[in-house]
PDB file of C-alpha atoms in Angstrom:
ATOM      1  CA  UNK I   1     -21.588  27.901 -10.836  1.00 35.00           C
ATOM      2  CA  UNK I   2     -18.873  27.935 -13.469  1.00 32.00           C
ATOM      3  CA  UNK I   3     -15.446  26.350 -13.137  1.00 50.00           C
ATOM      4  CA  UNK I   4     -16.606  24.833  -9.855  1.00 51.00           C
ATOM      5  CA  UNK I   5     -13.400  22.948  -9.056  1.00 45.00           C
ATOM      6  CA  UNK I   6     -11.076  25.949  -9.335  1.00 56.00           C
ATOM      7  CA  UNK I   7      -8.960  26.196  -6.202  1.00 72.00           C
ATOM      8  CA  UNK I   8     -10.078  22.840  -4.850  1.00 94.00           C
ATOM      9  CA  UNK I   9      -8.793  22.406  -1.291  1.00 97.00           C
ATOM     10  CA  UNK I  10      -8.006  19.034   0.254  1.00 98.00           C
ATOM     11  CA  UNK I  11      -8.298  18.670   4.033  1.00 98.00           C
ATOM     12  CA  UNK I  12      -6.358  15.923   5.810  1.00 98.00           C
ATOM     13  CA  UNK I  13      -7.240  15.445   9.501  1.00 97.00           C
ATOM     14  CA  UNK I  14      -4.034  14.052  11.026  1.00 96.00           C
ATOM     15  CA  UNK I  15      -4.373  14.727  14.750  1.00 93.00           C
ATOM     16  CA  UNK I  16      -5.231  11.182  15.822  1.00 82.00           C
ATOM     17  CA  UNK I  17      -2.936   8.879  17.770  1.00 72.00           C
ATOM     18  CA  UNK I  18      -3.995   5.533  16.285  1.00 62.00           C
ATOM     19  CA  UNK I  19      -3.803   3.612  19.564  1.00 60.00           C
ATOM     20  CA  UNK I  20      -4.940   0.318  17.995  1.00 61.00           C
ATOM     21  CA  UNK I  21      -1.661   0.099  16.078  1.00 63.00           C
ATOM     22  CA  UNK I  22       0.305  -0.293  19.325  1.00 57.00           C
ATOM     23  CA  UNK I  23       3.160   1.812  17.921  1.00 62.00           C
ATOM     24  CA  UNK I  24       5.372   4.445  19.548  1.00 76.00           C
ATOM     25  CA  UNK I  25       4.138   7.149  17.171  1.00 85.00           C
ATOM     26  CA  UNK I  26       0.775   8.038  15.594  1.00 88.00           C
ATOM     27  CA  UNK I  27      -0.113   5.601  12.825  1.00 90.00           C
ATOM     28  CA  UNK I  28       0.124   8.240  10.077  1.00 94.00           C
ATOM     29  CA  UNK I  29       3.873   8.441  10.753  1.00 94.00           C
ATOM     30  CA  UNK I  30       4.563   4.720  10.456  1.00 93.00           C
ATOM     31  CA  UNK I  31       6.847   3.721   7.588  1.00 92.00           C
ATOM     32  CA  UNK I  32       5.324   2.230   4.457  1.00 90.00           C
ATOM     33  CA  UNK I  33       7.316   1.535   1.278  1.00 87.00           C
ATOM     34  CA  UNK I  34      10.057   4.005   2.188  1.00 90.00           C
ATOM     35  CA  UNK I  35       7.837   6.865   3.344  1.00 93.00           C
ATOM     36  CA  UNK I  36       5.384   7.550   6.122  1.00 95.00           C
ATOM     37  CA  UNK I  37       1.724   6.713   5.548  1.00 96.00           C
ATOM     38  CA  UNK I  38       0.916  10.424   5.685  1.00 97.00           C
ATOM     39  CA  UNK I  39       3.471  11.221   2.977  1.00 97.00           C
ATOM     40  CA  UNK I  40       1.830   8.733   0.629  1.00 96.00           C
ATOM     41  CA  UNK I  41      -1.594  10.243   1.286  1.00 97.00           C
ATOM     42  CA  UNK I  42      -0.371  13.811   0.772  1.00 97.00           C
ATOM     43  CA  UNK I  43       1.651  12.990  -2.352  1.00 95.00           C
ATOM     44  CA  UNK I  44      -1.397  11.641  -4.151  1.00 94.00           C
ATOM     45  CA  UNK I  45      -3.411  14.759  -3.353  1.00 97.00           C
ATOM     46  CA  UNK I  46      -0.619  17.196  -4.214  1.00 97.00           C
ATOM     47  CA  UNK I  47      -0.018  15.504  -7.567  1.00 95.00           C
ATOM     48  CA  UNK I  48      -3.613  15.955  -8.737  1.00 95.00           C
ATOM     49  CA  UNK I  49      -4.086  18.981 -11.037  1.00 94.00           C
ATOM     50  CA  UNK I  50      -7.444  20.014  -9.541  1.00 95.00           C
ATOM     51  CA  UNK I  51      -6.026  20.422  -6.014  1.00 96.00           C
ATOM     52  CA  UNK I  52      -4.260  23.710  -5.310  1.00 94.00           C
ATOM     53  CA  UNK I  53      -4.155  23.648  -1.498  1.00 96.00           C
ATOM     54  CA  UNK I  54      -3.861  20.962   1.166  1.00 98.00           C
ATOM     55  CA  UNK I  55      -4.695  21.757   4.784  1.00 98.00           C
ATOM     56  CA  UNK I  56      -3.298  19.345   7.360  1.00 98.00           C
ATOM     57  CA  UNK I  57      -4.833  19.348  10.847  1.00 98.00           C
ATOM     58  CA  UNK I  58      -2.169  18.330  13.353  1.00 97.00           C
ATOM     59  CA  UNK I  59      -2.198  17.556  17.056  1.00 94.00           C
ATOM     60  CA  UNK I  60      -1.092  20.542  19.186  1.00 93.00           C
ATOM     61  CA  UNK I  61       2.154  18.850  20.182  1.00 91.00           C
ATOM     62  CA  UNK I  62       2.875  16.959  16.964  1.00 93.00           C
ATOM     63  CA  UNK I  63       6.616  16.300  16.849  1.00 91.00           C
ATOM     64  CA  UNK I  64       6.858  14.435  13.541  1.00 95.00           C
ATOM     65  CA  UNK I  65       5.363  16.479  10.695  1.00 96.00           C
ATOM     66  CA  UNK I  66       8.065  19.166  10.487  1.00 95.00           C
ATOM     67  CA  UNK I  67      10.699  16.501   9.788  1.00 95.00           C
ATOM     68  CA  UNK I  68       8.946  15.317   6.633  1.00 96.00           C
ATOM     69  CA  UNK I  69      10.189  16.729   3.300  1.00 96.00           C
ATOM     70  CA  UNK I  70       6.596  17.346   2.221  1.00 96.00           C
ATOM     71  CA  UNK I  71       6.159  19.796   5.111  1.00 96.00           C
ATOM     72  CA  UNK I  72       8.088  22.397   3.085  1.00 96.00           C
ATOM     73  CA  UNK I  73       5.649  22.292   0.163  1.00 97.00           C
ATOM     74  CA  UNK I  74       4.185  25.820  -0.186  1.00 96.00           C
ATOM     75  CA  UNK I  75       0.759  24.403  -1.029  1.00 96.00           C
ATOM     76  CA  UNK I  76       0.424  22.902   2.460  1.00 97.00           C
ATOM     77  CA  UNK I  77      -1.224  24.871   5.246  1.00 97.00           C
ATOM     78  CA  UNK I  78      -1.264  23.624   8.830  1.00 97.00           C
ATOM     79  CA  UNK I  79      -3.992  24.094  11.426  1.00 97.00           C
ATOM     80  CA  UNK I  80      -4.407  22.750  14.921  1.00 97.00           C
ATOM     81  CA  UNK I  81      -6.466  19.600  15.100  1.00 95.00           C
ATOM     82  CA  UNK I  82      -9.164  18.874  17.634  1.00 93.00           C
ATOM     83  CA  UNK I  83     -10.031  16.038  19.987  1.00 91.00           C
ATOM     84  CA  UNK I  84     -12.310  14.529  17.338  1.00 93.00           C
ATOM     85  CA  UNK I  85     -12.179  14.367  13.552  1.00 95.00           C
ATOM     86  CA  UNK I  86     -15.098  16.783  13.133  1.00 97.00           C
ATOM     87  CA  UNK I  87     -13.287  19.516  15.095  1.00 96.00           C
ATOM     88  CA  UNK I  88     -10.125  19.052  13.037  1.00 97.00           C
ATOM     89  CA  UNK I  89     -12.051  19.339   9.776  1.00 98.00           C
ATOM     90  CA  UNK I  90     -13.947  22.368  11.042  1.00 97.00           C
ATOM     91  CA  UNK I  91     -10.720  24.139  12.018  1.00 97.00           C
ATOM     92  CA  UNK I  92      -9.442  23.536   8.495  1.00 98.00           C
ATOM     93  CA  UNK I  93     -12.679  24.766   6.926  1.00 98.00           C
ATOM     94  CA  UNK I  94     -12.294  28.104   8.718  1.00 97.00           C
ATOM     95  CA  UNK I  95      -9.180  28.847   6.657  1.00 96.00           C
ATOM     96  CA  UNK I  96     -10.006  26.977   3.437  1.00 96.00           C
ATOM     97  CA  UNK I  97     -10.131  28.967   0.222  1.00 87.00           C
ATOM     98  CA  UNK I  98     -12.321  28.054  -2.729  1.00 89.00           C
ATOM     99  CA  UNK I  99     -15.896  26.884  -3.091  1.00 94.00           C
ATOM    100  CA  UNK I 100     -15.247  23.159  -2.704  1.00 97.00           C
ATOM    101  CA  UNK I 101     -13.256  20.962  -0.334  1.00 98.00           C
ATOM    102  CA  UNK I 102     -12.512  17.293  -0.201  1.00 97.00           C
ATOM    103  CA  UNK I 103     -11.576  15.533   3.026  1.00 98.00           C
ATOM    104  CA  UNK I 104      -9.224  12.547   2.977  1.00 98.00           C
ATOM    105  CA  UNK I 105      -8.039  10.303   5.802  1.00 97.00           C
ATOM    106  CA  UNK I 106      -4.374  10.695   6.716  1.00 96.00           C
ATOM    107  CA  UNK I 107      -4.043   6.917   7.059  1.00 95.00           C
ATOM    108  CA  UNK I 108      -5.574   6.030   3.692  1.00 96.00           C
ATOM    109  CA  UNK I 109      -2.463   5.901   1.453  1.00 96.00           C
ATOM    110  CA  UNK I 110      -3.742   3.790  -1.465  1.00 95.00           C
ATOM    111  CA  UNK I 111      -6.095   6.262  -3.146  1.00 96.00           C
ATOM    112  CA  UNK I 112      -5.596   6.434  -6.914  1.00 94.00           C
ATOM    113  CA  UNK I 113      -6.105   9.349  -9.302  1.00 94.00           C
ATOM    114  CA  UNK I 114      -8.791   7.479 -11.225  1.00 95.00           C
ATOM    115  CA  UNK I 115     -11.075   7.353  -8.176  1.00 97.00           C
ATOM    116  CA  UNK I 116     -10.306  10.977  -7.373  1.00 97.00           C
ATOM    117  CA  UNK I 117     -11.273  11.975 -10.917  1.00 96.00           C
ATOM    118  CA  UNK I 118     -14.600  10.135 -10.603  1.00 97.00           C
ATOM    119  CA  UNK I 119     -15.352  11.704  -7.236  1.00 98.00           C
ATOM    120  CA  UNK I 120     -14.682  15.254  -8.429  1.00 97.00           C
ATOM    121  CA  UNK I 121     -16.749  14.809 -11.577  1.00 96.00           C
ATOM    122  CA  UNK I 122     -19.715  13.413  -9.614  1.00 97.00           C
ATOM    123  CA  UNK I 123     -19.594  15.940  -6.764  1.00 96.00           C
ATOM    124  CA  UNK I 124     -19.671  18.901  -9.145  1.00 94.00           C
ATOM    125  CA  UNK I 125     -23.047  17.770 -10.478  1.00 94.00           C
ATOM    126  CA  UNK I 126     -24.792  17.668  -7.093  1.00 93.00           C
ATOM    127  CA  UNK I 127     -24.482  18.756  -3.445  1.00 91.00           C
ATOM    128  CA  UNK I 128     -21.533  16.509  -2.704  1.00 96.00           C
ATOM    129  CA  UNK I 129     -20.285  12.961  -3.017  1.00 98.00           C
ATOM    130  CA  UNK I 130     -18.120  10.357  -1.304  1.00 98.00           C
ATOM    131  CA  UNK I 131     -16.149   7.346  -2.434  1.00 98.00           C
ATOM    132  CA  UNK I 132     -17.402   3.972  -1.274  1.00 97.00           C
ATOM    133  CA  UNK I 133     -17.044   0.245  -1.909  1.00 96.00           C
ATOM    134  CA  UNK I 134     -19.908  -2.209  -1.990  1.00 94.00           C
ATOM    135  CA  UNK I 135     -20.372  -4.603   0.918  1.00 92.00           C
ATOM    136  CA  UNK I 136     -19.645  -8.100  -0.393  1.00 91.00           C
ATOM    137  CA  UNK I 137     -19.717 -10.185   2.777  1.00 90.00           C
ATOM    138  CA  UNK I 138     -22.733 -11.438   4.687  1.00 92.00           C
ATOM    139  CA  UNK I 139     -23.520  -8.836   7.349  1.00 91.00           C
ATOM    140  CA  UNK I 140     -24.523  -9.787  10.906  1.00 94.00           C
ATOM    141  CA  UNK I 141     -25.871  -7.698  13.807  1.00 94.00           C
ATOM    142  CA  UNK I 142     -25.126  -8.818  17.373  1.00 96.00           C
ATOM    143  CA  UNK I 143     -26.321  -7.956  20.839  1.00 95.00           C
ATOM    144  CA  UNK I 144     -24.051  -6.611  23.587  1.00 94.00           C
ATOM    145  CA  UNK I 145     -22.956 -10.151  24.490  1.00 93.00           C
ATOM    146  CA  UNK I 146     -21.801 -10.871  20.935  1.00 94.00           C
ATOM    147  CA  UNK I 147     -24.708 -13.133  20.019  1.00 96.00           C
ATOM    148  CA  UNK I 148     -26.048 -12.793  16.475  1.00 97.00           C
ATOM    149  CA  UNK I 149     -29.529 -11.299  16.460  1.00 96.00           C
ATOM    150  CA  UNK I 150     -29.988 -10.631  12.741  1.00 94.00           C
ATOM    151  CA  UNK I 151     -28.552 -11.142   9.286  1.00 94.00           C
ATOM    152  CA  UNK I 152     -28.559  -7.795   7.498  1.00 91.00           C
ATOM    153  CA  UNK I 153     -29.384  -7.593   3.801  1.00 86.00           C
ATOM    154  CA  UNK I 154     -26.222  -6.389   2.084  1.00 85.00           C
ATOM    155  CA  UNK I 155     -27.885  -4.999  -1.040  1.00 85.00           C
ATOM    156  CA  UNK I 156     -27.357  -1.219  -1.215  1.00 86.00           C
ATOM    157  CA  UNK I 157     -24.914  -1.351   1.713  1.00 92.00           C
ATOM    158  CA  UNK I 158     -21.561   0.386   1.242  1.00 94.00           C
ATOM    159  CA  UNK I 159     -18.287   0.884   3.081  1.00 94.00           C
ATOM    160  CA  UNK I 160     -17.771   4.662   3.287  1.00 96.00           C
ATOM    161  CA  UNK I 161     -14.308   5.655   2.071  1.00 97.00           C
ATOM    162  CA  UNK I 162     -12.528   8.962   1.514  1.00 98.00           C
ATOM    163  CA  UNK I 163     -12.103  11.461  -0.004  1.00 98.00           C
ATOM    164  CA  UNK I 164     -15.504  13.012   0.621  1.00 98.00           C
ATOM    165  CA  UNK I 165     -16.180  16.206  -1.349  1.00 98.00           C
ATOM    166  CA  UNK I 166     -18.636  18.995  -0.524  1.00 98.00           C
ATOM    167  CA  UNK I 167     -19.192  22.716  -1.024  1.00 97.00           C
ATOM    168  CA  UNK I 168     -17.121  24.556   1.584  1.00 97.00           C
ATOM    169  CA  UNK I 169     -19.737  26.783   3.232  1.00 97.00           C
ATOM    170  CA  UNK I 170     -22.529  24.178   3.567  1.00 97.00           C
ATOM    171  CA  UNK I 171     -20.124  21.627   5.060  1.00 98.00           C
ATOM    172  CA  UNK I 172     -18.865  24.186   7.556  1.00 98.00           C
ATOM    173  CA  UNK I 173     -22.434  25.025   8.628  1.00 98.00           C
ATOM    174  CA  UNK I 174     -23.412  21.359   8.843  1.00 98.00           C
ATOM    175  CA  UNK I 175     -20.463  20.561  11.115  1.00 98.00           C
ATOM    176  CA  UNK I 176     -21.009  23.623  13.297  1.00 97.00           C
ATOM    177  CA  UNK I 177     -24.709  22.860  13.767  1.00 97.00           C
ATOM    178  CA  UNK I 178     -24.139  19.173  14.413  1.00 97.00           C
ATOM    179  CA  UNK I 179     -21.400  19.753  16.972  1.00 96.00           C
ATOM    180  CA  UNK I 180     -23.417  22.451  18.723  1.00 96.00           C
ATOM    181  CA  UNK I 181     -26.267  19.971  19.226  1.00 95.00           C
ATOM    182  CA  UNK I 182     -23.996  17.157  20.348  1.00 95.00           C
ATOM    183  CA  UNK I 183     -24.766  14.989  17.319  1.00 95.00           C
ATOM    184  CA  UNK I 184     -22.610  11.983  16.503  1.00 93.00           C
ATOM    185  CA  UNK I 185     -20.593  12.893  13.416  1.00 96.00           C
ATOM    186  CA  UNK I 186     -18.588   9.955  12.116  1.00 94.00           C
ATOM    187  CA  UNK I 187     -17.631  11.529   8.784  1.00 97.00           C
ATOM    188  CA  UNK I 188     -18.419  14.603   6.697  1.00 98.00           C
ATOM    189  CA  UNK I 189     -21.233  12.835   4.867  1.00 98.00           C
ATOM    190  CA  UNK I 190     -23.042  12.141   8.141  1.00 97.00           C
ATOM    191  CA  UNK I 191     -23.016  15.866   8.957  1.00 97.00           C
ATOM    192  CA  UNK I 192     -24.362  16.748   5.512  1.00 98.00           C
ATOM    193  CA  UNK I 193     -26.997  14.005   5.667  1.00 97.00           C
ATOM    194  CA  UNK I 194     -28.151  15.290   9.034  1.00 97.00           C
ATOM    195  CA  UNK I 195     -28.439  18.808   7.573  1.00 97.00           C
ATOM    196  CA  UNK I 196     -30.740  17.521   4.836  1.00 96.00           C
ATOM    197  CA  UNK I 197     -28.368  17.433   1.877  1.00 96.00           C
ATOM    198  CA  UNK I 198     -28.448  14.497  -0.566  1.00 95.00           C
ATOM    199  CA  UNK I 199     -25.036  12.860  -0.799  1.00 97.00           C
ATOM    200  CA  UNK I 200     -24.002  10.868  -3.872  1.00 97.00           C
ATOM    201  CA  UNK I 201     -22.183   7.564  -3.484  1.00 98.00           C
ATOM    202  CA  UNK I 202     -19.391   7.009  -6.032  1.00 98.00           C
ATOM    203  CA  UNK I 203     -18.048   3.490  -6.329  1.00 97.00           C
ATOM    204  CA  UNK I 204     -14.309   3.400  -5.768  1.00 96.00           C
ATOM    205  CA  UNK I 205     -11.613   0.782  -5.512  1.00 94.00           C
ATOM    206  CA  UNK I 206     -11.766  -1.584  -2.558  1.00 93.00           C
ATOM    207  CA  UNK I 207      -7.968  -1.331  -2.123  1.00 94.00           C
ATOM    208  CA  UNK I 208      -8.375   2.271  -0.874  1.00 95.00           C
ATOM    209  CA  UNK I 209      -8.006   0.942   2.662  1.00 94.00           C
ATOM    210  CA  UNK I 210      -7.494   2.799   5.916  1.00 94.00           C
ATOM    211  CA  UNK I 211      -4.545   1.622   8.008  1.00 93.00           C
ATOM    212  CA  UNK I 212      -6.087   0.953  11.402  1.00 89.00           C
ATOM    213  CA  UNK I 213      -4.573  -2.279  12.690  1.00 88.00           C
ATOM    214  CA  UNK I 214      -1.039  -3.728  12.382  1.00 88.00           C
ATOM    215  CA  UNK I 215      -2.064  -6.204   9.674  1.00 90.00           C
ATOM    216  CA  UNK I 216      -3.320  -3.333   7.493  1.00 90.00           C
ATOM    217  CA  UNK I 217       0.204  -1.996   7.070  1.00 91.00           C
ATOM    218  CA  UNK I 218       1.494  -4.970   5.075  1.00 86.00           C
ATOM    219  CA  UNK I 219      -1.731  -5.073   3.065  1.00 90.00           C
ATOM    220  CA  UNK I 220      -1.374  -1.399   2.147  1.00 92.00           C
ATOM    221  CA  UNK I 221       2.199  -2.056   1.077  1.00 87.00           C
ATOM    222  CA  UNK I 222       1.014  -4.830  -1.224  1.00 90.00           C
ATOM    223  CA  UNK I 223      -1.641  -2.583  -2.765  1.00 91.00           C
ATOM    224  CA  UNK I 224       0.883   0.202  -3.343  1.00 89.00           C
ATOM    225  CA  UNK I 225       3.243  -2.214  -5.087  1.00 87.00           C
ATOM    226  CA  UNK I 226       0.417  -3.387  -7.322  1.00 86.00           C
ATOM    227  CA  UNK I 227      -0.646   0.169  -8.136  1.00 81.00           C
ATOM    228  CA  UNK I 228       2.915   1.202  -8.953  1.00 77.00           C
ATOM    229  CA  UNK I 229       3.219  -1.770 -11.287  1.00 70.00           C
ATOM    230  CA  UNK I 230       0.040  -0.790 -13.115  1.00 58.00           C
ATOM    231  CA  UNK I 231       1.137   2.834 -13.407  1.00 58.00           C
ATOM    232  CA  UNK I 232       4.431   1.812 -15.011  1.00 54.00           C
ATOM    233  CA  UNK I 233       2.597  -0.388 -17.502  1.00 48.00           C
ATOM    234  CA  UNK I 234      -0.203   2.074 -18.263  1.00 52.00           C
ATOM    235  CA  UNK I 235      -0.107   5.593 -16.741  1.00 49.00           C
ATOM    236  CA  UNK I 236      -3.351   7.038 -15.363  1.00 49.00           C
ATOM    237  CA  UNK I 237      -5.125   9.466 -17.655  1.00 45.00           C
ATOM    238  CA  UNK I 238      -5.000  13.097 -16.627  1.00 46.00           C
ATOM    239  CA  UNK I 239      -7.959  14.803 -15.004  1.00 46.00           C
ATOM    240  CA  UNK I 240     -10.455  16.333 -17.397  1.00 52.00           C
ATOM    241  CA  UNK I 241     -13.076  18.881 -16.377  1.00 48.00           C
ATOM    242  CA  UNK I 242     -16.596  17.494 -16.921  1.00 44.00           C
ATOM    243  CA  UNK I 243     -18.513  19.201 -19.716  1.00 42.00           C
TER     244      UNK I 243
END
């Protein structure tokens, strides 16, 4: 397939409520460094030259997105989100244009262009790829009472991050088939793995965190400040199509 990243679509499932944050609005609308978390996530995607469309899956009664300045960007398309992430992504896939899509968490605002470049380059050479960070801590498995039953070897263990990038049609089929059979689909890679596709792991930055708990918000702010300082000192290189 030639020019495989032309018309790359980014999908951002943003229909969750983020109850663990204990806030009065969904976590993607919490303020971080002068903007909402969602605005940071969308700005990074919209500023990348390979991405021509961003589809945001919103809760049916979302009352926050329309007030954001980014909502007026003509490259953004909205769809109704579902009760679970997989349904939101599938709804977006039904209207996505182009041969490839990448899915990025709404509450993951610290993605950098360098990691996005690496992901795109790797995915275009195979059936799809995801960003991940290596597990560095000792891993333990417990029983239902919280007692440790095993120490898990951390070699070749990864934290799955986003974006995750796959061909549009195969991902749509994998999600449809998995949901129809009641399979547990925790991310797009799990659907593709279940369908028999090999998925490449691309090592990304560990500061590409997902804001899930209150303490993550200040940590994300620190990472954004650090990234902005690096960008001012040495701008990121522009995306180049792999040969």
